[in-house]
């Protein structure tokens, strides 16, 4: 999957709109971001793959929620080999805790991992990473992954600009429990305007970035024991949906490419820009390096939108945020009606519960109560294929078995 692609928009009357995947976050007016120790957020950790370092959050001592983009870097047809297309095999993954040696260790791993310029070289990079994983897992910092899953319907919309955050949810389970782990709750309700305590957790600002196109130098200045915490000013549902439909020319918040969303809910949360946003350009079309054409480096755009909940956090969103820049004309600076949208993680609670062999309670916590019945439909196996467990598919399976017994099915 191309994490950053060439994106072009024409001016809409007197309004120029451009959409960008970003590392820098919006914040509430007057509120400054801070750098904090990740150990202050004991339910947050890292999911490391050959192609990305992403944030994850603990649902249980062995279950980590992350985003689908992290676990599903390429789709069939992208040009990558079958070994790295679809959901990455668990042996290509590891989960890391923010211990004192994580930055040096990850940097050494990435130094040994080939920076590739063509997607068809991705397998070589993954093979190198795979060879190193076994040397580091099963210690106090890194944990081996047992299963990896993404929602079955994520691939249907991942390349459509208006729908690419739909079904953007993934889960990994670990081969051994993380001791003294703190678990998260998921935000199930909608956001109010300017919700109290809403913040974004993202990668700490690099100390140095000499060459952004080079994996090693991009990563070298990142301290993985620290994170940037940015207060966020949320938009209410009506404002969020209205701006989203305008930006993507949607008739309504149901007209998306791919499968319909659970309960036809909106797939995104939104926040406002901060006043001095500097990522505007004067051109109405913005070109971003395509993953198929430039040096591919580790992606550091993963973000958790959260609210503090006692000694843990309530996860509002987990994934890659996108900024929509709005200018009144081609020569003006960004106006205040630009916005950022985030994947709405909490609308996929049935799938999250099913794939983790439990369920999500009304307070957003994971509980050991496996889902049953028709509710476990439209979900995904560890290999990435849809599994539809309904009475109709059961009847069909029985009919096929009966025909096979009679020798009527090849």
Tab-separated table of C-alpha atoms in Angstrom:
chain	number	residue	atom	x	y	z
A	1	UNK	CA	0.000	0.000	0.000
A	2	UNK	CA	1.302	3.427	-0.926
A	3	UNK	CA	1.242	5.397	2.313
A	4	UNK	CA	1.783	8.728	0.574
A	5	UNK	CA	0.652	9.143	-3.019
A	6	UNK	CA	0.453	11.813	-5.707
A	7	UNK	CA	-2.717	13.757	-4.929
A	8	UNK	CA	-4.155	16.476	-7.144
A	9	UNK	CA	-7.240	18.661	-6.647
A	10	UNK	CA	-8.570	21.427	-8.857
A	11	UNK	CA	-9.818	24.678	-7.385
A	12	UNK	CA	-13.472	24.521	-6.414
A	13	UNK	CA	-14.860	27.955	-7.362
A	14	UNK	CA	-12.933	30.264	-5.004
A	15	UNK	CA	-11.832	27.461	-2.677
A	16	UNK	CA	-8.661	25.402	-3.087
A	17	UNK	CA	-8.669	22.098	-1.246
A	18	UNK	CA	-5.779	19.685	-0.768
A	19	UNK	CA	-5.512	16.601	1.378
A	20	UNK	CA	-2.249	15.452	2.951
A	21	UNK	CA	-1.180	12.662	5.253
A	22	UNK	CA	0.723	14.431	8.018
A	23	UNK	CA	3.090	13.912	10.917
A	24	UNK	CA	2.468	17.313	12.514
A	25	UNK	CA	-0.809	17.555	14.365
A	26	UNK	CA	-3.410	20.223	14.899
A	27	UNK	CA	-3.887	21.581	18.369
A	28	UNK	CA	-6.326	23.684	20.287
A	29	UNK	CA	-5.685	27.389	19.999
A	30	UNK	CA	-3.283	28.520	22.700
A	31	UNK	CA	-2.341	24.986	23.759
A	32	UNK	CA	1.241	23.915	23.179
A	33	UNK	CA	2.428	20.341	22.567
A	34	UNK	CA	4.720	18.709	25.090
A	35	UNK	CA	7.301	15.925	24.948
A	36	UNK	CA	6.691	13.204	27.495
A	37	UNK	CA	7.972	9.750	28.385
A	38	UNK	CA	6.032	6.974	26.691
A	39	UNK	CA	6.231	5.023	29.955
A	40	UNK	CA	3.769	7.598	31.296
A	41	UNK	CA	1.302	5.878	28.936
A	42	UNK	CA	1.834	2.224	29.895
A	43	UNK	CA	-0.949	0.924	27.637
A	44	UNK	CA	0.796	2.262	24.497
A	45	UNK	CA	3.555	0.402	22.646
A	46	UNK	CA	5.033	-0.059	19.176
A	47	UNK	CA	4.197	-2.460	16.372
A	48	UNK	CA	7.281	-2.819	14.168
A	49	UNK	CA	7.121	-4.159	10.607
A	50	UNK	CA	9.609	-4.078	7.707
A	51	UNK	CA	7.767	-1.023	6.374
A	52	UNK	CA	6.459	0.932	9.341
A	53	UNK	CA	6.733	1.615	13.026
A	54	UNK	CA	3.213	2.147	14.346
A	55	UNK	CA	1.603	2.768	17.671
A	56	UNK	CA	-0.471	0.055	19.248
A	57	UNK	CA	-2.592	-0.084	22.389
A	58	UNK	CA	-3.160	-3.004	24.753
A	59	UNK	CA	-6.671	-4.420	24.891
A	60	UNK	CA	-5.461	-7.350	26.999
A	61	UNK	CA	-2.044	-8.507	28.189
A	62	UNK	CA	-1.642	-10.390	24.882
A	63	UNK	CA	-3.842	-8.385	22.468
A	64	UNK	CA	-2.775	-5.183	20.725
A	65	UNK	CA	-4.997	-2.963	18.594
A	66	UNK	CA	-3.368	-0.982	15.796
A	67	UNK	CA	-4.369	0.249	12.335
A	68	UNK	CA	-4.845	-1.868	9.219
A	69	UNK	CA	-2.408	0.260	7.208
A	70	UNK	CA	0.378	-0.898	9.512
A	71	UNK	CA	-0.309	-4.606	9.033
A	72	UNK	CA	-1.388	-4.455	5.374
A	73	UNK	CA	1.286	-2.437	3.526
A	74	UNK	CA	0.577	-3.733	0.008
A	75	UNK	CA	-2.393	-5.221	-1.814
A	76	UNK	CA	-2.340	-7.801	-4.587
A	77	UNK	CA	-1.653	-5.943	-7.796
A	78	UNK	CA	0.597	-3.297	-6.230
A	79	UNK	CA	3.665	-5.005	-7.651
A	80	UNK	CA	4.920	-6.421	-4.364
A	81	UNK	CA	5.421	-10.168	-4.052
A	82	UNK	CA	2.816	-12.420	-2.489
A	83	UNK	CA	4.980	-12.717	0.636
A	84	UNK	CA	4.376	-9.087	1.557
A	85	UNK	CA	0.956	-8.523	-0.046
A	86	UNK	CA	-2.146	-8.549	2.112
A	87	UNK	CA	-1.855	-9.011	5.871
A	88	UNK	CA	1.778	-9.418	6.907
A	89	UNK	CA	2.656	-12.798	8.345
A	90	UNK	CA	3.214	-12.661	12.139
A	91	UNK	CA	6.848	-13.674	11.636
A	92	UNK	CA	7.418	-10.296	9.909
A	93	UNK	CA	6.203	-8.402	12.980
A	94	UNK	CA	7.254	-7.659	16.522
A	95	UNK	CA	5.865	-5.539	19.330
A	96	UNK	CA	8.203	-3.245	21.260
A	97	UNK	CA	8.027	-1.569	24.670
A	98	UNK	CA	9.637	1.844	25.335
A	99	UNK	CA	12.572	0.552	27.369
A	100	UNK	CA	15.832	2.499	27.496
A	101	UNK	CA	17.430	0.461	24.705
A	102	UNK	CA	14.574	0.434	22.186
A	103	UNK	CA	15.798	3.367	20.078
A	104	UNK	CA	19.322	1.983	19.639
A	105	UNK	CA	18.032	-1.515	18.913
A	106	UNK	CA	15.465	-0.385	16.345
A	107	UNK	CA	18.037	1.853	14.702
A	108	UNK	CA	20.437	-1.108	14.375
A	109	UNK	CA	17.665	-3.208	12.861
A	110	UNK	CA	16.763	-0.509	10.377
A	111	UNK	CA	20.410	0.053	9.451
A	112	UNK	CA	20.472	-3.586	8.394
A	113	UNK	CA	17.244	-3.306	6.418
A	114	UNK	CA	17.495	-2.399	2.757
A	115	UNK	CA	16.032	0.938	1.679
A	116	UNK	CA	14.227	0.067	-1.547
A	117	UNK	CA	13.280	2.265	-4.467
A	118	UNK	CA	10.833	-0.097	-6.200
A	119	UNK	CA	7.909	-1.999	-4.733
A	120	UNK	CA	9.124	-5.240	-6.260
A	121	UNK	CA	12.146	-4.953	-3.935
A	122	UNK	CA	9.951	-4.941	-0.833
A	123	UNK	CA	10.327	-8.679	-0.318
A	124	UNK	CA	14.106	-8.343	0.078
A	125	UNK	CA	13.642	-5.720	2.746
A	126	UNK	CA	11.055	-7.871	4.525
A	127	UNK	CA	13.331	-10.910	4.366
A	128	UNK	CA	16.131	-8.986	6.083
A	129	UNK	CA	13.767	-7.763	8.765
A	130	UNK	CA	12.402	-11.291	9.203
A	131	UNK	CA	15.925	-12.615	9.723
A	132	UNK	CA	16.512	-10.084	12.495
A	133	UNK	CA	13.248	-10.483	14.391
A	134	UNK	CA	14.225	-13.814	15.943
A	135	UNK	CA	17.370	-12.222	17.386
A	136	UNK	CA	15.418	-9.653	19.379
A	137	UNK	CA	12.051	-11.068	20.440
A	138	UNK	CA	11.403	-12.785	23.733
A	139	UNK	CA	13.259	-10.290	25.898
A	140	UNK	CA	12.077	-7.419	28.059
A	141	UNK	CA	11.726	-5.045	25.101
A	142	UNK	CA	10.453	-7.012	22.107
A	143	UNK	CA	7.642	-9.551	21.873
A	144	UNK	CA	6.916	-12.107	19.150
A	145	UNK	CA	3.561	-11.908	17.374
A	146	UNK	CA	1.271	-14.935	17.265
A	147	UNK	CA	-1.488	-13.729	14.884
A	148	UNK	CA	-2.104	-10.630	12.759
A	149	UNK	CA	-5.469	-9.541	11.358
A	150	UNK	CA	-7.076	-6.623	9.555
A	151	UNK	CA	-10.731	-6.047	8.815
A	152	UNK	CA	-11.854	-7.946	5.720
A	153	UNK	CA	-13.300	-4.819	4.074
A	154	UNK	CA	-10.286	-2.579	4.502
A	155	UNK	CA	-8.768	-3.524	1.099
A	156	UNK	CA	-11.978	-2.502	-0.704
A	157	UNK	CA	-11.497	1.178	0.047
A	158	UNK	CA	-7.827	1.673	0.956
A	159	UNK	CA	-6.956	3.417	-2.328
A	160	UNK	CA	-10.036	5.630	-2.553
A	161	UNK	CA	-9.313	9.104	-1.158
A	162	UNK	CA	-12.733	9.533	0.426
A	163	UNK	CA	-12.858	6.034	1.896
A	164	UNK	CA	-9.288	5.114	2.799
A	165	UNK	CA	-9.854	5.432	6.554
A	166	UNK	CA	-12.840	3.068	6.432
A	167	UNK	CA	-12.281	-0.239	8.254
A	168	UNK	CA	-8.745	0.907	9.122
A	169	UNK	CA	-8.354	-1.365	12.131
A	170	UNK	CA	-5.992	-4.223	12.903
A	171	UNK	CA	-5.225	-6.547	15.802
A	172	UNK	CA	-2.165	-8.608	16.707
A	173	UNK	CA	-1.943	-11.198	19.451
A	174	UNK	CA	1.321	-11.955	21.247
A	175	UNK	CA	3.000	-15.268	21.973
A	176	UNK	CA	3.516	-14.268	25.611
A	177	UNK	CA	1.854	-11.829	27.963
A	178	UNK	CA	3.270	-8.412	28.761
A	179	UNK	CA	3.781	-8.311	32.532
A	180	UNK	CA	2.064	-5.651	34.643
A	181	UNK	CA	0.272	-4.393	31.557
A	182	UNK	CA	-2.277	-1.578	31.585
A	183	UNK	CA	-5.142	-1.871	29.122
A	184	UNK	CA	-7.115	0.777	27.245
A	185	UNK	CA	-10.767	1.505	26.730
A	186	UNK	CA	-12.192	2.428	23.325
A	187	UNK	CA	-14.211	5.580	22.674
A	188	UNK	CA	-17.670	4.366	21.672
A	189	UNK	CA	-19.623	7.637	21.730
A	190	UNK	CA	-19.361	10.484	19.275
A	191	UNK	CA	-17.218	13.536	20.043
A	192	UNK	CA	-18.572	16.868	21.145
A	193	UNK	CA	-17.133	20.152	19.944
A	194	UNK	CA	-13.962	21.065	21.867
A	195	UNK	CA	-14.099	17.878	23.920
A	196	UNK	CA	-12.236	18.221	27.211
A	197	UNK	CA	-8.940	16.392	27.550
A	198	UNK	CA	-8.661	15.275	23.921
A	199	UNK	CA	-5.016	14.903	22.853
A	200	UNK	CA	-2.939	13.338	20.091
A	201	UNK	CA	0.005	11.068	20.866
A	202	UNK	CA	2.571	11.000	18.060
A	203	UNK	CA	6.285	10.417	17.520
A	204	UNK	CA	8.635	12.795	19.263
A	205	UNK	CA	10.260	15.412	17.067
A	206	UNK	CA	13.508	14.087	15.516
A	207	UNK	CA	16.727	15.519	16.883
A	208	UNK	CA	18.104	15.521	13.350
A	209	UNK	CA	16.785	14.533	9.936
A	210	UNK	CA	19.571	14.989	7.431
A	211	UNK	CA	17.932	13.182	4.532
A	212	UNK	CA	14.184	12.478	4.787
A	213	UNK	CA	14.358	10.051	1.861
A	214	UNK	CA	16.781	7.756	3.635
A	215	UNK	CA	15.444	5.262	6.136
A	216	UNK	CA	18.417	5.324	8.446
A	217	UNK	CA	18.767	9.107	8.678
A	218	UNK	CA	15.037	9.690	9.020
A	219	UNK	CA	14.886	7.301	11.921
A	220	UNK	CA	18.205	8.157	13.562
A	221	UNK	CA	16.962	11.220	15.423
A	222	UNK	CA	13.806	9.616	16.847
A	223	UNK	CA	13.782	8.804	20.565
A	224	UNK	CA	11.248	5.991	20.946
A	225	UNK	CA	11.197	6.389	24.726
A	226	UNK	CA	9.428	9.725	24.224
A	227	UNK	CA	6.280	10.941	22.472
A	228	UNK	CA	4.738	14.266	21.562
A	229	UNK	CA	1.399	15.027	23.231
A	230	UNK	CA	-0.700	17.667	21.464
A	231	UNK	CA	-4.024	19.033	22.799
A	232	UNK	CA	-6.670	18.782	20.073
A	233	UNK	CA	-9.806	20.839	19.435
A	234	UNK	CA	-12.514	18.449	18.191
A	235	UNK	CA	-15.398	19.247	15.838
A	236	UNK	CA	-18.932	18.070	16.500
A	237	UNK	CA	-20.478	15.438	14.216
A	238	UNK	CA	-22.452	17.856	12.078
A	239	UNK	CA	-19.451	20.098	11.368
A	240	UNK	CA	-17.153	17.123	10.768
A	241	UNK	CA	-19.471	15.442	8.279
A	242	UNK	CA	-20.286	18.672	6.476
A	243	UNK	CA	-16.638	19.568	5.924
A	244	UNK	CA	-15.767	15.994	4.966
A	245	UNK	CA	-18.508	15.850	2.325
A	246	UNK	CA	-17.424	19.210	0.901
A	247	UNK	CA	-13.769	18.170	0.721
A	248	UNK	CA	-14.451	14.839	-1.000
A	249	UNK	CA	-17.564	15.848	-3.008
A	250	UNK	CA	-19.770	13.272	-1.295
A	251	UNK	CA	-23.550	13.362	-1.451
A	252	UNK	CA	-23.787	12.010	2.080
A	253	UNK	CA	-21.722	10.113	4.658
A	254	UNK	CA	-22.918	6.779	3.309
A	255	UNK	CA	-21.729	7.131	-0.299
A	256	UNK	CA	-18.347	5.493	0.154
A	257	UNK	CA	-16.493	3.046	-2.032
A	258	UNK	CA	-16.467	-0.463	-0.616
A	259	UNK	CA	-18.611	-2.138	2.011
A	260	UNK	CA	-21.063	-0.119	4.081
A	261	UNK	CA	-19.916	0.836	7.573
A	262	UNK	CA	-21.327	-0.679	10.778
A	263	UNK	CA	-24.672	0.980	11.555
A	264	UNK	CA	-23.915	3.383	8.684
A	265	UNK	CA	-21.827	5.406	11.128
A	266	UNK	CA	-19.490	8.129	9.952
A	267	UNK	CA	-15.976	6.634	9.610
A	268	UNK	CA	-14.045	9.667	10.881
A	269	UNK	CA	-13.579	12.104	13.726
A	270	UNK	CA	-12.477	15.649	12.946
A	271	UNK	CA	-10.482	18.415	14.592
A	272	UNK	CA	-9.697	21.993	13.646
A	273	UNK	CA	-6.354	23.362	12.511
A	274	UNK	CA	-4.289	25.429	14.864
A	275	UNK	CA	-3.902	29.060	13.887
A	276	UNK	CA	-0.322	29.098	12.635
A	277	UNK	CA	-0.420	25.953	10.520
A	278	UNK	CA	2.467	26.116	8.054
A	279	UNK	CA	1.828	23.196	5.700
A	280	UNK	CA	-0.098	25.213	3.095
A	281	UNK	CA	1.366	25.630	-0.372
A	282	UNK	CA	0.262	28.204	-2.902
A	283	UNK	CA	-0.279	25.633	-5.642
A	284	UNK	CA	-3.738	24.110	-5.979
A	285	UNK	CA	-2.231	20.698	-6.673
A	286	UNK	CA	0.144	19.115	-4.198
A	287	UNK	CA	2.558	16.359	-5.178
A	288	UNK	CA	3.641	13.894	-2.539
A	289	UNK	CA	6.366	11.298	-3.050
A	290	UNK	CA	4.829	8.064	-4.235
A	291	UNK	CA	5.976	4.918	-2.453
A	292	UNK	CA	6.566	3.294	-5.822
A	293	UNK	CA	8.866	6.003	-7.168
A	294	UNK	CA	11.117	7.243	-4.377
A	295	UNK	CA	13.230	5.780	-1.617
A	296	UNK	CA	10.867	4.092	0.793
A	297	UNK	CA	11.553	4.848	4.423
A	298	UNK	CA	9.973	3.833	7.680
A	299	UNK	CA	6.652	5.545	8.164
A	300	UNK	CA	6.374	7.662	11.310
A	301	UNK	CA	2.886	9.095	10.859
A	302	UNK	CA	1.069	6.800	13.294
A	303	UNK	CA	-1.020	8.720	15.828
A	304	UNK	CA	-3.305	7.890	18.759
A	305	UNK	CA	-6.117	10.294	19.551
A	306	UNK	CA	-7.022	9.757	23.196
A	307	UNK	CA	-8.508	11.004	26.440
A	308	UNK	CA	-6.874	10.269	29.797
A	309	UNK	CA	-8.799	7.685	31.802
A	310	UNK	CA	-7.304	7.221	35.255
A	311	UNK	CA	-3.878	5.603	34.914
A	312	UNK	CA	-4.672	4.521	31.356
A	313	UNK	CA	-6.276	6.115	28.278
A	314	UNK	CA	-9.458	5.912	26.254
A	315	UNK	CA	-8.536	5.468	22.583
A	316	UNK	CA	-10.575	7.668	20.255
A	317	UNK	CA	-8.612	6.968	17.081
A	318	UNK	CA	-5.571	4.961	16.109
A	319	UNK	CA	-4.029	5.406	12.666
A	320	UNK	CA	-2.889	7.938	10.114
A	321	UNK	CA	-4.525	11.399	10.295
A	322	UNK	CA	-5.190	13.435	7.157
A	323	UNK	CA	-5.279	17.223	6.921
A	324	UNK	CA	-7.573	19.132	4.586
A	325	UNK	CA	-6.168	22.537	3.716
A	326	UNK	CA	-8.641	25.226	2.777
A	327	UNK	CA	-7.733	28.620	1.315
A	328	UNK	CA	-10.065	31.336	0.104
A	329	UNK	CA	-7.907	31.708	-3.030
A	330	UNK	CA	-4.550	30.631	-4.406
A	331	UNK	CA	-2.596	33.451	-2.790
A	332	UNK	CA	-4.016	33.404	0.726
A	333	UNK	CA	-2.755	31.566	3.754
A	334	UNK	CA	-4.668	28.688	5.317
A	335	UNK	CA	-8.011	29.723	6.697
A	336	UNK	CA	-9.403	28.508	9.991
A	337	UNK	CA	-11.927	26.211	8.334
A	338	UNK	CA	-9.278	23.683	7.375
A	339	UNK	CA	-9.590	20.472	9.363
A	340	UNK	CA	-7.991	17.127	10.144
A	341	UNK	CA	-9.814	13.802	10.059
A	342	UNK	CA	-8.901	10.639	11.943
A	343	UNK	CA	-10.102	7.032	11.563
A	344	UNK	CA	-12.943	6.273	13.967
A	345	UNK	CA	-11.641	3.122	15.635
A	346	UNK	CA	-14.533	2.507	18.033
A	347	UNK	CA	-17.180	1.696	15.417
A	348	UNK	CA	-15.537	-1.684	14.739
A	349	UNK	CA	-16.031	-3.101	18.223
A	350	UNK	CA	-17.785	-6.274	17.032
A	351	UNK	CA	-14.874	-7.169	14.758
A	352	UNK	CA	-12.312	-6.241	17.429
A	353	UNK	CA	-14.075	-8.451	19.944
A	354	UNK	CA	-14.480	-11.337	17.528
A	355	UNK	CA	-10.886	-11.399	16.319
A	356	UNK	CA	-9.613	-11.190	19.923
A	357	UNK	CA	-11.946	-13.991	21.116
A	358	UNK	CA	-13.848	-11.668	23.413
A	359	UNK	CA	-16.058	-8.616	23.160
A	360	UNK	CA	-16.046	-4.899	23.920
A	361	UNK	CA	-18.220	-3.885	26.877
A	362	UNK	CA	-20.408	-0.775	26.984
A	363	UNK	CA	-17.606	1.153	28.739
A	364	UNK	CA	-15.167	0.393	25.891
A	365	UNK	CA	-13.148	-2.246	27.775
A	366	UNK	CA	-12.341	-5.702	26.431
A	367	UNK	CA	-14.080	-8.522	28.306
A	368	UNK	CA	-13.678	-12.281	28.124
A	369	UNK	CA	-17.082	-12.925	26.580
A	370	UNK	CA	-16.801	-14.298	23.028
A	371	UNK	CA	-19.343	-13.078	20.489
A	372	UNK	CA	-21.815	-15.571	19.102
A	373	UNK	CA	-24.516	-15.769	16.441
A	374	UNK	CA	-25.093	-13.618	13.386
A	375	UNK	CA	-23.198	-10.684	14.881
A	376	UNK	CA	-19.914	-12.323	13.849
A	377	UNK	CA	-20.460	-11.680	10.162
A	378	UNK	CA	-18.287	-9.793	7.677
A	379	UNK	CA	-15.101	-10.338	9.631
A	380	UNK	CA	-11.575	-11.422	8.781
A	381	UNK	CA	-9.322	-14.367	9.423
A	382	UNK	CA	-5.619	-14.034	10.177
A	383	UNK	CA	-4.907	-14.545	6.491
A	384	UNK	CA	-7.032	-11.611	5.438
A	385	UNK	CA	-9.972	-13.398	3.779
A	386	UNK	CA	-13.568	-12.614	4.665
A	387	UNK	CA	-15.392	-15.167	6.803
A	388	UNK	CA	-19.178	-14.880	6.811
A	389	UNK	CA	-20.648	-16.946	9.616
A	390	UNK	CA	-24.399	-16.806	9.061
A	391	UNK	CA	-27.168	-19.414	8.931
A	392	UNK	CA	-27.195	-19.054	5.157
A	393	UNK	CA	-23.529	-19.847	4.716
A	394	UNK	CA	-23.906	-22.752	7.113
A	395	UNK	CA	-26.804	-24.097	5.011
A	396	UNK	CA	-24.773	-23.612	1.841
A	397	UNK	CA	-21.792	-25.435	3.341
A	398	UNK	CA	-24.058	-28.332	4.374
A	399	UNK	CA	-25.571	-28.511	0.902
A	400	UNK	CA	-22.133	-28.588	-0.746
A	401	UNK	CA	-21.005	-31.315	1.636
A	402	UNK	CA	-24.091	-33.394	0.813
A	403	UNK	CA	-23.523	-32.990	-2.918
A	404	UNK	CA	-19.892	-33.905	-2.489
A	405	UNK	CA	-20.874	-37.064	-0.647
A	406	UNK	CA	-23.002	-38.009	-3.674
A	407	UNK	CA	-20.107	-37.317	-6.007
A	408	UNK	CA	-21.867	-34.372	-7.594
A	409	UNK	CA	-19.228	-31.750	-6.700
A	410	UNK	CA	-15.783	-31.726	-8.258
